[in-house]
Amino acid sequence: MKEEKIIVPANGYLMLLVFLILFFGSIVAAIANKNPEFIVIIPVAIFIAPGFIMVQPNGSRVLLLFGKYIGTVKKNGFYWVNPFYTKKKISLRARNFDSERLKVNDKLGNPIMISTILVWRVQDTYKAAFDVDVFENFVRVQTDAAVRKLASMYPYDNFADEGLDEDITLRSSVNEVSIALEKEIDERLSIAGIEVLEARIGYLAYAQEIANAMLKRQQATAIVAARHKIVEGAVSMVEMAIEQLEKKQIIELDGERKAAMVSNLMVILCGDKDASPVLNTGTLNH
């Protein structure tokens, strides 16, 4: 027997009635007949008592007889089984596992801190009970191993300025990474009869030793991108201003004056501080 076998034992309420009749009936018969021989029936009733089991909703009992697997009771209710059976309780409820924060290297070799949140439940009680030692510990160890492998497959973030532009990253591709993580964990836990309901990244950050450097890098990238947009907009505005002045013939500008005007407008538009106006009371040449 290397697979789960579902069984439904005898009705517990019927056997409870038999137990009560044997136990109390023997006492009453012994007293009524004044014959102590009826007391011999009491050990039979006591022998029946350990066979009662109760299975809660989303619970199960794995039954063994001297090391031999008999079957699994999954249907909730009150039952009676052979008193010699070993009855192992395994919960079928969904469970949460929040892993510890692991320090690993991503695809680019950067040290990062990562953890995962896993929702799982036992699907095959035979595998959970007999194919692994302690299936709860197996879930923890294999989940940590899957997270380490996943982190090494993808970079934390894109570095387009260095020519490293990945389609999937740990920070931005949440759905893709979660699907890959769930698949990896499910393959590892299938040996223990565990079903993975959900797996996702719970915590993600650069390791402390490079966190400040990476923050400055991100800030520098943002500043460069913002400056690029500002310059692009300033050039368009200067071009529009010169075009409108020439179109409406407000003033005639030669090449030198155009260069001076462009220089002044670019300084004003691209500067990170407010411009200080200067009043010219002379001519354009003085």
Short mmCIF file of N, CA, C and O in Angstrom, two decimals, residues 179-279:
data_model
loop_
_atom_site.label_atom_id
_atom_site.label_comp_id
_atom_site.label_asym_id
_atom_site.label_seq_id
_atom_site.Cartn_x
_atom_site.Cartn_y
_atom_site.Cartn_z
N ILE A 179 3.87 33.32 -9.46
CA ILE A 179 3.52 32.09 -10.19
C ILE A 179 4.72 31.15 -10.22
O ILE A 179 4.58 29.93 -10.00
N ALA A 180 5.90 31.69 -10.50
CA ALA A 180 7.10 30.86 -10.54
C ALA A 180 7.41 30.28 -9.16
O ALA A 180 7.80 29.11 -9.04
N LEU A 181 7.23 31.08 -8.10
CA LEU A 181 7.47 30.60 -6.74
C LEU A 181 6.49 29.50 -6.36
O LEU A 181 6.88 28.48 -5.78
N GLU A 182 5.22 29.71 -6.69
CA GLU A 182 4.20 28.70 -6.36
C GLU A 182 4.48 27.39 -7.08
O GLU A 182 4.33 26.31 -6.48
N LYS A 183 4.88 27.46 -8.33
CA LYS A 183 5.20 26.24 -9.09
C LYS A 183 6.39 25.50 -8.50
O LYS A 183 6.39 24.28 -8.36
N GLU A 184 7.43 26.26 -8.13
CA GLU A 184 8.64 25.66 -7.57
C GLU A 184 8.34 24.97 -6.24
O GLU A 184 8.77 23.83 -5.99
N ILE A 185 7.59 25.64 -5.37
CA ILE A 185 7.27 25.05 -4.06
C ILE A 185 6.35 23.85 -4.22
O ILE A 185 6.51 22.83 -3.53
N ASP A 186 5.39 23.94 -5.14
CA ASP A 186 4.45 22.83 -5.35
C ASP A 186 5.18 21.57 -5.79
O ASP A 186 4.85 20.46 -5.35
N GLU A 187 6.18 21.73 -6.66
CA GLU A 187 6.95 20.56 -7.12
C GLU A 187 7.73 19.94 -5.97
O GLU A 187 7.86 18.71 -5.90
N ARG A 188 8.24 20.77 -5.07
CA ARG A 188 9.03 20.25 -3.96
C ARG A 188 8.16 19.57 -2.90
O ARG A 188 8.58 18.60 -2.27
N LEU A 189 6.95 20.08 -2.68
CA LEU A 189 6.10 19.57 -1.62
C LEU A 189 5.18 18.43 -2.07
O LEU A 189 4.50 17.82 -1.24
N SER A 190 5.13 18.16 -3.36
CA SER A 190 4.25 17.09 -3.84
C SER A 190 4.66 15.73 -3.28
O SER A 190 3.81 14.85 -3.11
N ILE A 191 5.94 15.55 -2.97
CA ILE A 191 6.42 14.28 -2.41
C ILE A 191 5.79 14.01 -1.04
O ILE A 191 5.65 12.86 -0.62
N ALA A 192 5.38 15.07 -0.35
CA ALA A 192 4.78 14.92 0.98
C ALA A 192 3.27 15.02 0.94
O ALA A 192 2.62 15.09 1.98
N GLY A 193 2.68 15.02 -0.25
CA GLY A 193 1.23 15.10 -0.36
C GLY A 193 0.67 16.45 0.03
O GLY A 193 -0.48 16.55 0.47
N ILE A 194 1.47 17.51 -0.13
CA ILE A 194 1.06 18.86 0.25
C ILE A 194 0.57 19.61 -0.98
O ILE A 194 1.22 19.60 -2.03
N GLU A 195 -0.56 20.27 -0.85
CA GLU A 195 -1.10 21.12 -1.92
C GLU A 195 -0.81 22.58 -1.60
O GLU A 195 -1.13 23.06 -0.51
N VAL A 196 -0.21 23.29 -2.54
CA VAL A 196 0.10 24.71 -2.37
C VAL A 196 -1.08 25.53 -2.88
O VAL A 196 -1.42 25.47 -4.06
N LEU A 197 -1.70 26.30 -2.01
CA LEU A 197 -2.84 27.13 -2.39
C LEU A 197 -2.40 28.50 -2.88
O LEU A 197 -2.99 29.05 -3.80
N GLU A 198 -1.38 29.05 -2.25
CA GLU A 198 -0.88 30.37 -2.65
C GLU A 198 0.54 30.55 -2.13
O GLU A 198 0.88 30.09 -1.04
N ALA A 199 1.36 31.20 -2.94
CA ALA A 199 2.73 31.53 -2.53
C ALA A 199 3.08 32.89 -3.12
O ALA A 199 2.90 33.12 -4.31
N ARG A 200 3.57 33.78 -2.28
CA ARG A 200 3.95 35.11 -2.76
C ARG A 200 5.06 35.68 -1.87
O ARG A 200 5.28 35.21 -0.76
N ILE A 201 5.74 36.68 -2.41
CA ILE A 201 6.83 37.32 -1.68
C ILE A 201 6.23 38.19 -0.57
O ILE A 201 5.39 39.04 -0.81
N GLY A 202 6.67 37.93 0.65
CA GLY A 202 6.17 38.71 1.79
C GLY A 202 7.03 39.91 2.14
O GLY A 202 6.53 40.93 2.61
N TYR A 203 8.33 39.79 1.90
CA TYR A 203 9.26 40.88 2.22
C TYR A 203 10.39 40.85 1.20
O TYR A 203 10.90 39.79 0.85
N LEU A 204 10.76 42.03 0.72
CA LEU A 204 11.83 42.13 -0.28
C LEU A 204 12.55 43.46 -0.11
O LEU A 204 11.92 44.52 -0.14
N ALA A 205 13.87 43.40 0.08
CA ALA A 205 14.66 44.62 0.23
C ALA A 205 16.13 44.27 0.03
O ALA A 205 16.53 43.09 0.14
N TYR A 206 16.91 45.28 -0.30
CA TYR A 206 18.36 45.07 -0.37
C TYR A 206 18.91 44.82 1.02
O TYR A 206 18.37 45.29 2.02
N ALA A 207 19.98 44.05 1.09
CA ALA A 207 20.65 43.82 2.37
C ALA A 207 21.19 45.13 2.91
O ALA A 207 21.45 46.08 2.18
N GLN A 208 21.38 45.18 4.21
CA GLN A 208 21.74 46.43 4.89
C GLN A 208 23.05 47.02 4.37
O GLN A 208 23.17 48.24 4.26
N GLU A 209 24.01 46.17 4.01
CA GLU A 209 25.31 46.70 3.62
C GLU A 209 25.30 47.45 2.29
O GLU A 209 26.19 48.25 2.00
N ILE A 210 24.28 47.21 1.44
CA ILE A 210 24.24 47.92 0.15
C ILE A 210 22.96 48.74 0.00
O ILE A 210 22.75 49.36 -1.04
N ALA A 211 22.12 48.76 1.03
CA ALA A 211 20.85 49.46 0.92
C ALA A 211 21.04 50.95 0.66
O ALA A 211 20.38 51.54 -0.20
N ASN A 212 21.97 51.59 1.40
CA ASN A 212 22.20 53.04 1.22
C ASN A 212 22.74 53.36 -0.16
O ASN A 212 22.32 54.33 -0.80
N ALA A 213 23.67 52.52 -0.63
CA ALA A 213 24.25 52.75 -1.95
C ALA A 213 23.20 52.61 -3.04
O ALA A 213 23.14 53.41 -3.99
N MET A 214 22.34 51.61 -2.92
CA MET A 214 21.30 51.40 -3.92
C MET A 214 20.26 52.51 -3.88
O MET A 214 19.71 52.89 -4.91
N LEU A 215 19.99 53.04 -2.67
CA LEU A 215 19.05 54.15 -2.56
C LEU A 215 19.60 55.38 -3.27
O LEU A 215 18.86 56.08 -3.99
N LYS A 216 20.88 55.66 -3.08
CA LYS A 216 21.49 56.80 -3.78
C LYS A 216 21.48 56.58 -5.28
O LYS A 216 21.28 57.53 -6.05
N ARG A 217 21.69 55.36 -5.71
CA ARG A 217 21.66 55.05 -7.13
C ARG A 217 20.27 55.32 -7.71
O ARG A 217 20.12 55.90 -8.78
N GLN A 218 19.25 54.88 -6.99
CA GLN A 218 17.88 55.11 -7.46
C GLN A 218 17.55 56.60 -7.51
O GLN A 218 16.89 57.08 -8.44
N GLN A 219 18.03 57.33 -6.48
CA GLN A 219 17.79 58.77 -6.47
C GLN A 219 18.50 59.45 -7.64
O GLN A 219 17.94 60.34 -8.29
N ALA A 220 19.75 59.02 -7.92
CA ALA A 220 20.49 59.61 -9.03
C ALA A 220 19.81 59.31 -10.37
O ALA A 220 19.71 60.17 -11.25
N THR A 221 19.30 58.08 -10.51
CA THR A 221 18.59 57.71 -11.74
C THR A 221 17.34 58.56 -11.91
O THR A 221 17.03 59.01 -13.02
N ALA A 222 16.63 58.80 -10.81
CA ALA A 222 15.42 59.62 -10.88
C ALA A 222 15.75 61.07 -11.24
O ALA A 222 15.04 61.70 -12.02
N ILE A 223 16.84 61.59 -10.67
CA ILE A 223 17.24 62.97 -10.96
C ILE A 223 17.62 63.13 -12.43
O ILE A 223 17.24 64.08 -13.11
N VAL A 224 18.39 62.15 -12.94
CA VAL A 224 18.80 62.20 -14.35
C VAL A 224 17.58 62.14 -15.27
O VAL A 224 17.48 62.88 -16.26
N ALA A 225 16.64 61.27 -14.93
CA ALA A 225 15.43 61.15 -15.75
C ALA A 225 14.62 62.44 -15.72
O ALA A 225 14.09 62.89 -16.74
N ALA A 226 14.54 63.07 -14.52
CA ALA A 226 13.80 64.32 -14.41
C ALA A 226 14.49 65.44 -15.19
O ALA A 226 13.83 66.22 -15.90
N ARG A 227 15.82 65.51 -15.11
CA ARG A 227 16.56 66.52 -15.87
C ARG A 227 16.38 66.33 -17.37
O ARG A 227 16.29 67.30 -18.13
N HIS A 228 16.36 65.09 -17.78
CA HIS A 228 16.16 64.79 -19.21
C HIS A 228 14.82 65.35 -19.70
O HIS A 228 14.73 65.97 -20.77
N LYS A 229 13.78 65.15 -18.90
CA LYS A 229 12.47 65.66 -19.26
C LYS A 229 12.45 67.19 -19.27
O LYS A 229 11.83 67.83 -20.13
N ILE A 230 13.14 67.78 -18.27
CA ILE A 230 13.17 69.25 -18.19
C ILE A 230 13.87 69.85 -19.40
O ILE A 230 13.38 70.81 -20.01
N VAL A 231 15.02 69.28 -19.76
CA VAL A 231 15.76 69.80 -20.92
C VAL A 231 14.95 69.62 -22.20
O VAL A 231 14.88 70.51 -23.05
N GLU A 232 14.32 68.46 -22.32
CA GLU A 232 13.51 68.21 -23.52
C GLU A 232 12.38 69.22 -23.63
O GLU A 232 12.10 69.77 -24.71
N GLY A 233 11.73 69.52 -22.51
CA GLY A 233 10.66 70.50 -22.52
C GLY A 233 11.18 71.92 -22.76
O GLY A 233 10.54 72.71 -23.46
N ALA A 234 12.34 72.25 -22.17
CA ALA A 234 12.91 73.59 -22.34
C ALA A 234 13.27 73.86 -23.80
O ALA A 234 13.03 74.95 -24.33
N VAL A 235 13.85 72.88 -24.47
CA VAL A 235 14.21 73.04 -25.88
C VAL A 235 12.97 73.30 -26.72
O VAL A 235 12.96 74.18 -27.62
N SER A 236 11.89 72.59 -26.43
CA SER A 236 10.64 72.79 -27.17
C SER A 236 10.09 74.17 -26.93
O SER A 236 9.60 74.83 -27.87
N MET A 237 10.17 74.67 -25.68
CA MET A 237 9.65 75.99 -25.36
C MET A 237 10.48 77.09 -26.02
O MET A 237 9.93 78.07 -26.54
N VAL A 238 11.80 76.93 -26.01
CA VAL A 238 12.66 77.93 -26.66
C VAL A 238 12.41 77.96 -28.16
O VAL A 238 12.32 79.04 -28.77
N GLU A 239 12.29 76.79 -28.74
CA GLU A 239 12.02 76.71 -30.17
C GLU A 239 10.69 77.38 -30.52
O GLU A 239 10.58 78.12 -31.51
N MET A 240 9.67 77.16 -29.69
CA MET A 240 8.37 77.77 -29.93
C MET A 240 8.43 79.29 -29.76
O MET A 240 7.81 80.04 -30.52
N ALA A 241 9.19 79.75 -28.74
CA ALA A 241 9.29 81.20 -28.49
C ALA A 241 9.94 81.92 -29.67
O ALA A 241 9.45 82.96 -30.14
N ILE A 242 11.05 81.39 -30.17
CA ILE A 242 11.74 82.02 -31.31
C ILE A 242 10.86 81.99 -32.56
O ILE A 242 10.78 82.97 -33.33
N GLU A 243 10.17 80.86 -32.75
CA GLU A 243 9.30 80.74 -33.92
C GLU A 243 8.17 81.76 -33.87
O GLU A 243 7.83 82.38 -34.90
N GLN A 244 7.58 81.97 -32.69
CA GLN A 244 6.48 82.93 -32.56
C GLN A 244 6.97 84.36 -32.74
O GLN A 244 6.29 85.20 -33.35
N LEU A 245 8.16 84.68 -32.20
CA LEU A 245 8.70 86.03 -32.36
C LEU A 245 8.96 86.35 -33.83
O LEU A 245 8.66 87.46 -34.31
N GLU A 246 9.51 85.42 -34.56
CA GLU A 246 9.78 85.64 -35.98
C GLU A 246 8.50 85.68 -36.80
O GLU A 246 8.38 86.43 -37.77
N LYS A 247 7.52 84.87 -36.42
CA LYS A 247 6.27 84.81 -37.17
C LYS A 247 5.48 86.11 -37.04
O LYS A 247 4.92 86.61 -38.02
N LYS A 248 5.45 86.67 -35.83
CA LYS A 248 4.70 87.90 -35.59
C LYS A 248 5.54 89.15 -35.84
O LYS A 248 5.04 90.27 -35.66
N GLN A 249 6.81 88.96 -36.18
CA GLN A 249 7.72 90.07 -36.51
C GLN A 249 7.78 91.10 -35.38
O GLN A 249 7.76 92.31 -35.59
N ILE A 250 7.83 90.59 -34.17
CA ILE A 250 7.94 91.48 -33.01
C ILE A 250 9.33 92.07 -32.94
O ILE A 250 9.52 93.24 -32.62
N ILE A 251 10.32 91.26 -33.21
CA ILE A 251 11.71 91.72 -33.17
C ILE A 251 12.52 90.87 -34.12
O ILE A 251 12.22 89.69 -34.35
N GLU A 252 13.51 91.49 -34.74
CA GLU A 252 14.41 90.78 -35.63
C GLU A 252 15.66 90.37 -34.87
O GLU A 252 16.30 91.21 -34.24
N LEU A 253 15.96 89.07 -34.91
CA LEU A 253 17.10 88.53 -34.16
C LEU A 253 18.11 87.96 -35.13
O LEU A 253 17.76 87.15 -36.00
N ASP A 254 19.36 88.42 -34.99
CA ASP A 254 20.41 87.79 -35.78
C ASP A 254 20.91 86.55 -35.05
O ASP A 254 20.41 86.18 -34.00
N GLY A 255 21.92 85.93 -35.61
CA GLY A 255 22.41 84.69 -35.02
C GLY A 255 22.94 84.87 -33.61
O GLY A 255 22.71 84.03 -32.72
N GLU A 256 23.66 85.95 -33.38
CA GLU A 256 24.24 86.18 -32.06
C GLU A 256 23.17 86.43 -31.02
O GLU A 256 23.24 85.92 -29.90
N ARG A 257 22.16 87.23 -31.39
CA ARG A 257 21.09 87.52 -30.43
C ARG A 257 20.23 86.26 -30.16
O ARG A 257 19.75 86.07 -29.05
N LYS A 258 20.04 85.47 -31.21
CA LYS A 258 19.32 84.21 -30.99
C LYS A 258 20.06 83.32 -30.00
O LYS A 258 19.48 82.71 -29.11
N ALA A 259 21.38 83.25 -30.16
CA ALA A 259 22.19 82.42 -29.26
C ALA A 259 22.09 82.94 -27.83
O ALA A 259 21.98 82.15 -26.87
N ALA A 260 22.13 84.28 -27.65
CA ALA A 260 22.03 84.85 -26.31
C ALA A 260 20.66 84.57 -25.70
O ALA A 260 20.53 84.24 -24.52
N MET A 261 19.62 84.70 -26.55
CA MET A 261 18.26 84.46 -26.05
C MET A 261 18.07 82.99 -25.66
O MET A 261 17.49 82.67 -24.61
N VAL A 262 18.58 82.10 -26.51
CA VAL A 262 18.47 80.67 -26.21
C VAL A 262 19.21 80.35 -24.92
O VAL A 262 18.72 79.60 -24.07
N SER A 263 20.39 80.93 -24.75
CA SER A 263 21.18 80.69 -23.55
C SER A 263 20.45 81.15 -22.30
O SER A 263 20.37 80.43 -21.30
N ASN A 264 19.86 82.36 -22.36
CA ASN A 264 19.15 82.89 -21.20
C ASN A 264 17.91 82.06 -20.87
O ASN A 264 17.63 81.75 -19.71
N LEU A 265 17.14 81.69 -21.89
CA LEU A 265 15.92 80.89 -21.66
C LEU A 265 16.26 79.50 -21.11
O LEU A 265 15.56 78.99 -20.23
N MET A 266 17.32 78.89 -21.62
CA MET A 266 17.69 77.55 -21.15
C MET A 266 18.13 77.59 -19.69
O MET A 266 17.83 76.69 -18.91
N VAL A 267 18.85 78.67 -19.33
CA VAL A 267 19.27 78.82 -17.93
C VAL A 267 18.06 78.96 -17.02
O VAL A 267 17.98 78.35 -15.95
N ILE A 268 17.09 79.77 -17.46
CA ILE A 268 15.90 80.00 -16.64
C ILE A 268 15.05 78.73 -16.53
O ILE A 268 14.61 78.35 -15.45
N LEU A 269 14.84 78.06 -17.67
CA LEU A 269 13.95 76.90 -17.69
C LEU A 269 14.57 75.66 -17.05
O LEU A 269 13.87 74.83 -16.47
N CYS A 270 15.88 75.52 -17.15
CA CYS A 270 16.54 74.31 -16.64
C CYS A 270 17.12 74.48 -15.25
O CYS A 270 17.56 73.50 -14.64
N GLY A 271 17.17 75.69 -14.77
CA GLY A 271 17.74 75.90 -13.45
C GLY A 271 16.86 75.34 -12.34
O GLY A 271 15.63 75.29 -12.48
N ASP A 272 17.48 74.90 -11.24
CA ASP A 272 16.72 74.36 -10.12
C ASP A 272 16.35 75.43 -9.10
O ASP A 272 15.78 75.12 -8.05
N LYS A 273 16.68 76.70 -9.41
CA LYS A 273 16.32 77.82 -8.56
C LYS A 273 15.60 78.87 -9.39
O LYS A 273 15.73 78.91 -10.61
N ASP A 274 14.81 79.72 -8.69
CA ASP A 274 14.11 80.78 -9.39
C ASP A 274 15.11 81.80 -9.95
O ASP A 274 16.11 82.15 -9.31
N ALA A 275 14.81 82.26 -11.18
CA ALA A 275 15.69 83.23 -11.83
C ALA A 275 15.54 84.60 -11.18
O ALA A 275 14.46 84.99 -10.74
N SER A 276 16.65 85.35 -11.15
CA SER A 276 16.65 86.73 -10.62
C SER A 276 16.68 87.68 -11.81
O SER A 276 17.70 87.78 -12.50
N PRO A 277 15.59 88.38 -12.10
CA PRO A 277 15.55 89.26 -13.29
C PRO A 277 16.48 90.46 -13.14
O PRO A 277 16.68 90.99 -12.07
N VAL A 278 17.05 90.89 -14.26
CA VAL A 278 17.93 92.07 -14.31
C VAL A 278 17.32 93.07 -15.27
O VAL A 278 17.01 92.73 -16.43
N LEU A 279 17.08 94.30 -14.81
CA LEU A 279 16.46 95.33 -15.65
C LEU A 279 17.52 96.02 -16.48
O LEU A 279 18.48 96.58 -15.96
#
